[in-house]
XYZ file of N, CA and C in Angstrom:
444
model
N 0.814 -1.205 0.000
C 0.000 0.000 0.000
C 0.846 1.252 0.000
N 2.133 1.154 -0.129
C 2.900 2.379 -0.190
C 4.219 2.270 0.527
N 4.825 3.412 0.728
C 6.123 3.516 1.368
C 5.981 3.115 2.832
N 6.934 2.364 3.331
C 6.897 1.975 4.726
C 7.695 2.954 5.568
N 7.358 2.997 6.821
C 8.014 3.883 7.762
C 9.408 3.355 8.069
N 10.382 4.253 8.159
C 11.754 3.861 8.482
C 12.119 4.410 9.854
N 12.825 3.603 10.623
C 13.301 4.016 11.933
C 14.600 3.295 12.182
N 15.439 3.791 13.041
C 16.691 3.119 13.364
C 16.365 1.887 14.204
N 16.200 0.765 13.536
C 15.782 -0.454 14.221
C 16.891 -1.044 15.079
N 18.135 -0.601 14.888
C 19.238 -1.105 15.696
C 19.302 -0.423 17.062
N 18.713 0.740 17.172
C 18.727 1.464 18.440
C 17.506 1.052 19.267
N 17.712 0.855 20.556
C 16.589 0.528 21.431
C 15.678 1.743 21.528
N 14.387 1.513 21.391
C 13.417 2.601 21.386
C 12.410 2.405 22.515
N 11.849 3.484 23.034
C 10.806 3.370 24.049
C 9.587 2.625 23.478
N 8.864 1.880 24.323
C 7.727 1.081 23.849
C 6.670 1.877 23.067
N 6.383 3.097 23.482
C 5.370 3.876 22.760
C 5.839 4.221 21.347
N 7.112 4.512 21.196
C 7.656 4.809 19.868
C 7.593 3.557 18.988
N 7.923 2.421 19.565
C 7.854 1.159 18.820
C 6.411 0.897 18.372
N 5.454 1.097 19.278
C 4.044 0.879 18.932
C 3.596 1.828 17.827
N 4.040 3.075 17.889
C 3.646 4.033 16.845
C 4.227 3.620 15.499
N 5.471 3.163 15.510
C 6.100 2.705 14.273
C 5.335 1.515 13.704
N 4.988 0.556 14.556
C 4.234 -0.607 14.094
C 2.874 -0.195 13.527
N 2.242 0.789 14.149
C 0.951 1.278 13.675
C 1.063 1.901 12.292
N 2.051 2.770 12.119
C 2.240 3.416 10.816
C 2.600 2.385 9.750
N 3.445 1.447 10.111
C 3.882 0.433 9.166
C 2.709 -0.442 8.716
N 1.890 -0.889 9.660
C 0.720 -1.711 9.317
C -0.253 -0.913 8.460
N -0.399 0.367 8.753
C -1.282 1.221 7.956
C -0.799 1.282 6.513
N 0.491 1.502 6.327
C 1.052 1.581 4.973
C 0.818 0.291 4.189
N 0.856 -0.821 4.871
C 0.690 -2.109 4.196
C -0.765 -2.557 4.103
N -1.683 -1.784 4.660
C -3.098 -2.157 4.619
C -3.401 -3.376 5.464
N -2.601 -3.599 6.509
C -2.720 -4.779 7.360
C -3.656 -4.489 8.542
N -4.946 -4.500 8.269
C -5.952 -4.127 9.267
C -5.871 -4.991 10.524
N -5.863 -6.306 10.392
C -5.849 -7.179 11.561
C -4.591 -6.984 12.398
N -3.464 -6.816 11.724
C -2.200 -6.562 12.425
C -2.270 -5.236 13.170
N -2.862 -4.228 12.541
C -3.006 -2.907 13.144
C -3.904 -2.984 14.370
N -5.049 -3.647 14.230
C -5.980 -3.766 15.356
C -5.348 -4.491 16.537
N -4.499 -5.471 16.261
C -3.862 -6.250 17.322
C -2.897 -5.407 18.158
N -2.521 -4.229 17.672
C -1.633 -3.340 18.422
C -2.356 -2.617 19.549
N -3.703 -2.626 19.519
C -4.505 -1.860 20.465
C -5.058 -2.742 21.578
N -5.069 -2.208 22.798
C -5.701 -2.879 23.932
C -7.209 -2.938 23.686
N -7.875 -3.846 24.365
C -9.322 -4.020 24.187
C -10.105 -2.750 24.481
N -9.615 -1.924 25.403
C -10.331 -0.705 25.787
C -9.688 0.569 25.214
N -8.909 0.419 24.169
C -8.196 1.560 23.578
C -9.169 2.558 22.951
N -8.663 3.781 22.782
C -9.428 4.855 22.152
C -8.554 5.499 21.076
N -9.149 5.709 19.903
C -8.488 6.423 18.814
C -9.245 7.718 18.578
N -8.522 8.841 18.628
C -9.078 10.154 18.322
C -8.257 10.717 17.164
N -8.808 10.654 15.970
C -8.068 11.053 14.763
C -9.028 11.695 13.777
N -9.086 13.052 13.830
C -8.387 13.975 14.705
C -9.090 14.090 16.063
N -8.407 14.725 17.021
C -8.986 14.994 18.322
C -10.155 15.954 18.135
N -11.255 15.687 18.822
C -12.432 16.554 18.761
C -13.406 16.134 17.678
N -14.405 16.959 17.486
C -15.438 16.672 16.488
C -14.843 16.771 15.084
N -15.268 15.835 14.232
C -14.776 15.841 12.857
C -15.753 15.069 11.979
N -15.437 15.028 10.696
C -16.258 14.263 9.761
C -16.167 12.766 10.047
N -15.163 12.354 10.814
C -14.991 10.948 11.176
C -15.581 10.618 12.545
N -15.874 11.648 13.335
C -16.352 11.472 14.708
C -17.202 12.681 15.079
N -18.481 12.631 14.708
C -19.359 13.790 14.860
C -19.537 14.230 16.313
N -19.416 13.304 17.272
C -19.576 13.658 18.679
C -18.249 14.050 19.328
N -17.129 13.740 18.680
C -15.823 14.106 19.216
C -15.406 13.286 20.421
N -15.894 12.066 20.532
C -15.584 11.212 21.686
C -14.540 10.147 21.385
N -14.140 10.014 20.153
C -13.166 9.002 19.776
C -13.824 7.682 19.426
N -13.017 6.770 18.962
C -13.457 5.436 18.548
C -12.948 4.464 19.599
N -13.874 3.743 20.250
C -13.563 2.951 21.440
C -13.539 1.456 21.160
N -12.532 0.788 21.735
C -12.429 -0.662 21.652
C -12.161 -1.151 20.246
N -11.913 -2.433 20.125
C -11.575 -3.007 18.816
C -12.678 -2.797 17.796
N -13.941 -2.904 18.222
C -15.043 -2.726 17.277
C -15.087 -1.297 16.736
N -14.965 -0.326 17.619
C -14.981 1.070 17.190
C -13.765 1.435 16.360
N -12.607 0.908 16.745
C -11.374 1.193 16.015
C -11.399 0.527 14.643
N -11.962 -0.680 14.563
C -12.105 -1.354 13.264
C -13.043 -0.558 12.358
N -14.111 -0.019 12.919
C -15.036 0.805 12.127
C -14.327 2.070 11.633
N -13.463 2.650 12.469
C -12.672 3.812 12.060
C -11.785 3.445 10.872
N -11.124 2.294 10.925
C -10.299 1.821 9.802
C -11.144 1.779 8.533
N -12.301 1.139 8.621
C -13.158 0.974 7.439
C -13.620 2.316 6.880
N -13.866 3.274 7.755
C -14.359 4.594 7.358
C -13.267 5.468 6.751
N -12.040 5.279 7.194
C -10.971 6.200 6.801
C -9.812 5.503 6.090
N -9.090 4.690 6.803
C -7.851 4.099 6.296
C -8.099 3.237 5.062
N -9.157 2.450 5.092
C -9.451 1.530 3.981
C -9.726 2.259 2.672
N -10.099 3.526 2.742
C -10.445 4.281 1.535
C -9.249 4.964 0.885
N -8.092 4.866 1.523
C -6.877 5.499 1.011
C -6.102 4.482 0.183
N -5.658 4.905 -0.984
C -4.901 3.996 -1.855
C -3.469 3.787 -1.377
N -2.873 4.850 -0.809
C -1.480 4.763 -0.368
C -1.224 5.808 0.710
N -0.396 5.437 1.675
C 0.023 6.340 2.741
C 1.529 6.533 2.691
N 1.969 7.733 3.054
C 3.380 8.006 3.304
C 3.453 8.786 4.607
N 4.279 8.327 5.527
C 4.490 9.008 6.798
C 5.896 9.601 6.793
N 6.008 10.875 7.093
C 7.311 11.514 7.282
C 7.290 12.089 8.694
N 8.036 11.435 9.574
C 8.116 11.892 10.961
C 9.357 12.768 11.085
N 9.122 14.046 11.336
C 10.211 15.023 11.400
C 10.879 15.024 12.762
N 10.102 14.667 13.813
C 10.654 14.609 15.152
C 9.767 13.716 16.003
N 10.320 13.206 17.072
C 9.596 12.290 17.937
C 10.077 12.494 19.362
N 9.117 12.667 20.273
C 9.442 12.936 21.667
C 8.792 11.868 22.541
N 9.597 11.012 23.131
C 9.097 9.959 24.007
C 9.292 10.382 25.455
N 8.237 10.172 26.259
C 8.304 10.476 27.680
C 7.320 9.555 28.397
N 7.798 8.895 29.431
C 6.927 7.978 30.162
C 6.409 6.893 29.238
N 5.108 6.705 29.255
C 4.498 5.668 28.410
C 3.884 6.251 27.144
N 4.357 7.443 26.738
C 3.803 8.095 25.558
C 4.898 8.555 24.610
N 4.465 8.786 23.364
C 5.344 9.389 22.378
C 4.508 10.368 21.561
N 5.100 11.503 21.241
C 4.473 12.490 20.356
C 5.336 12.590 19.110
N 4.771 12.173 17.998
C 5.469 12.234 16.714
C 4.972 13.458 15.951
N 5.897 14.234 15.452
C 5.573 15.429 14.679
C 5.907 15.124 13.226
N 4.928 15.296 12.351
C 5.221 14.982 10.963
C 4.067 15.225 10.029
N 4.194 14.621 8.867
C 3.210 14.768 7.797
C 2.789 13.389 7.322
N 1.492 13.204 7.210
C 0.938 11.998 6.604
C 0.401 12.402 5.241
N 0.932 11.800 4.202
C 0.430 12.052 2.851
C -0.458 10.887 2.467
N -1.677 11.218 2.049
C -2.626 10.194 1.609
C -2.892 10.377 0.121
N -2.895 9.259 -0.574
C -3.224 9.224 -1.994
C -4.606 8.605 -2.101
N -5.538 9.385 -2.620
C -6.947 9.008 -2.642
C -7.389 8.615 -4.044
N -8.507 7.894 -4.145
C -9.040 7.552 -5.468
C -9.241 8.805 -6.319
N -9.071 8.658 -7.602
C -9.215 9.785 -8.518
C -7.937 10.578 -8.694
N -6.834 10.086 -8.118
C -5.552 10.756 -8.299
C -5.326 11.934 -7.380
N -6.045 12.004 -6.258
C -5.879 13.123 -5.332
C -4.868 12.788 -4.241
N -4.198 13.836 -3.802
C -3.196 13.720 -2.736
C -3.493 14.789 -1.700
N -3.379 14.405 -0.422
C -3.593 15.336 0.688
C -2.446 15.166 1.676
N -1.868 16.284 2.114
C -0.815 16.273 3.127
C -1.396 16.759 4.453
N -1.262 15.953 5.470
C -1.789 16.295 6.786
C -0.636 16.454 7.765
N -0.367 17.702 8.147
C 0.654 17.990 9.158
C 0.019 17.842 10.530
N 0.752 17.263 11.466
C 0.178 17.133 12.796
C 1.132 16.584 13.821
N 0.568 16.396 14.998
C 1.258 15.766 16.115
C 0.434 14.531 16.462
N 1.090 13.389 16.514
C 0.427 12.104 16.658
C 0.933 11.449 17.940
N 0.052 11.352 18.939
C 0.431 10.935 20.289
C -0.111 9.537 20.580
N 0.794 8.653 20.959
C 0.445 7.272 21.319
C 0.774 7.054 22.789
N -0.127 6.397 23.514
C 0.123 5.991 24.899
C -0.030 4.482 24.967
N 0.931 3.817 25.583
C 0.895 2.359 25.698
C 0.819 1.945 27.161
N 0.371 0.701 27.372
C 0.377 0.111 28.701
C 1.667 -0.655 28.914
N 1.791 -1.274 30.094
C 2.987 -2.051 30.429
C 3.187 -3.210 29.463
N 2.111 -3.667 28.829
C 2.182 -4.769 27.865
C 2.594 -4.314 26.472
N 2.792 -2.997 26.291
C 3.186 -2.457 24.989
C 2.026 -2.214 24.049
N 0.802 -2.552 24.466
C -0.365 -2.312 23.613
C -0.794 -0.852 23.709
N -1.281 -0.321 22.603
C -1.722 1.069 22.537
C -3.009 1.230 23.337
N -2.994 2.171 24.281
C -4.182 2.499 25.075
C -4.932 3.676 24.441
N -4.156 4.581 23.853
C -4.803 5.691 23.148
C -3.884 6.190 22.042
N -4.531 6.644 20.985
C -3.844 7.311 19.887
C -4.636 8.578 19.630
N -3.953 9.714 19.756
C -4.601 11.016 19.567
C -3.840 11.776 18.489
N -4.544 12.137 17.443
C -3.927 12.846 16.321
C -4.413 14.291 16.321
N -3.481 15.201 16.448
C -3.789 16.630 16.456
C -3.475 17.190 15.076
N -4.525 17.419 14.294
C -4.370 18.024 12.979
C -5.647 18.778 12.650
N -5.551 19.713 11.710
C -6.672 20.580 11.364
C -7.213 20.212 9.987
N -8.492 19.870 9.955
C -9.133 19.449 8.717
C -8.960 20.486 7.610
N -9.205 21.750 7.926
C -9.132 22.798 6.909
C -7.731 22.919 6.320
N -6.733 22.820 7.165
C -5.345 22.906 6.680
C -5.012 21.724 5.777
N -5.454 20.529 6.183
C -5.190 19.349 5.356
C -5.917 19.464 4.019
N -7.185 19.831 4.046
C -7.970 19.906 2.813
C -7.432 20.981 1.866
N -6.795 22.010 2.411
C -6.207 23.060 1.562
C -5.051 22.530 0.716
N -4.492 21.369 1.094
C -3.385 20.803 0.332
C -3.871 19.827 -0.740
N -5.161 19.542 -0.772
C -5.696 18.564 -1.725
C -5.419 19.026 -3.145
N -4.875 18.091 -3.924
C -4.583 18.396 -5.320
C -4.579 17.103 -6.113
N -4.853 17.242 -7.374
C -4.832 16.070 -8.235
C -3.411 15.910 -8.777
N -2.915 14.691 -8.708
C -1.577 14.398 -9.171
C -1.644 13.226 -10.135
N -0.658 13.142 -10.983
C -0.611 12.000 -11.903
C 0.311 10.937 -11.309
N -0.045 9.667 -11.548
C 0.767 8.533 -11.118
C 0.995 8.535 -9.691
């Protein structure tokens, strides 16, 4: 499904950073079941945080069923993903990745979404929450049709 995420795999990384990398990597490959397995049973995904076209109430997507529905509503409709993480800050059981997610959509459209993507993991390394801070209007302003 596209370019895979690169990280220095030889260096030991905090568990939240590892989980975020696995999440991005599974997303790029369209590996829904693998992606879902990264989340705890009671996990919450807020992407983006607050009310949006993906979450009209702004409460997030809860548990495997809600997170799977989020995949079907959003991720499954993208032809290809590219993640460029410009910086990453790990602290405690969380990591905040700063970067751009480029999505290639049907019809030859491309959208660049700049944001901060925060993952929190439990002691078992499973994602307890994923919160994506990005602005719909800013992302949609980058929408353009591209060839190939």
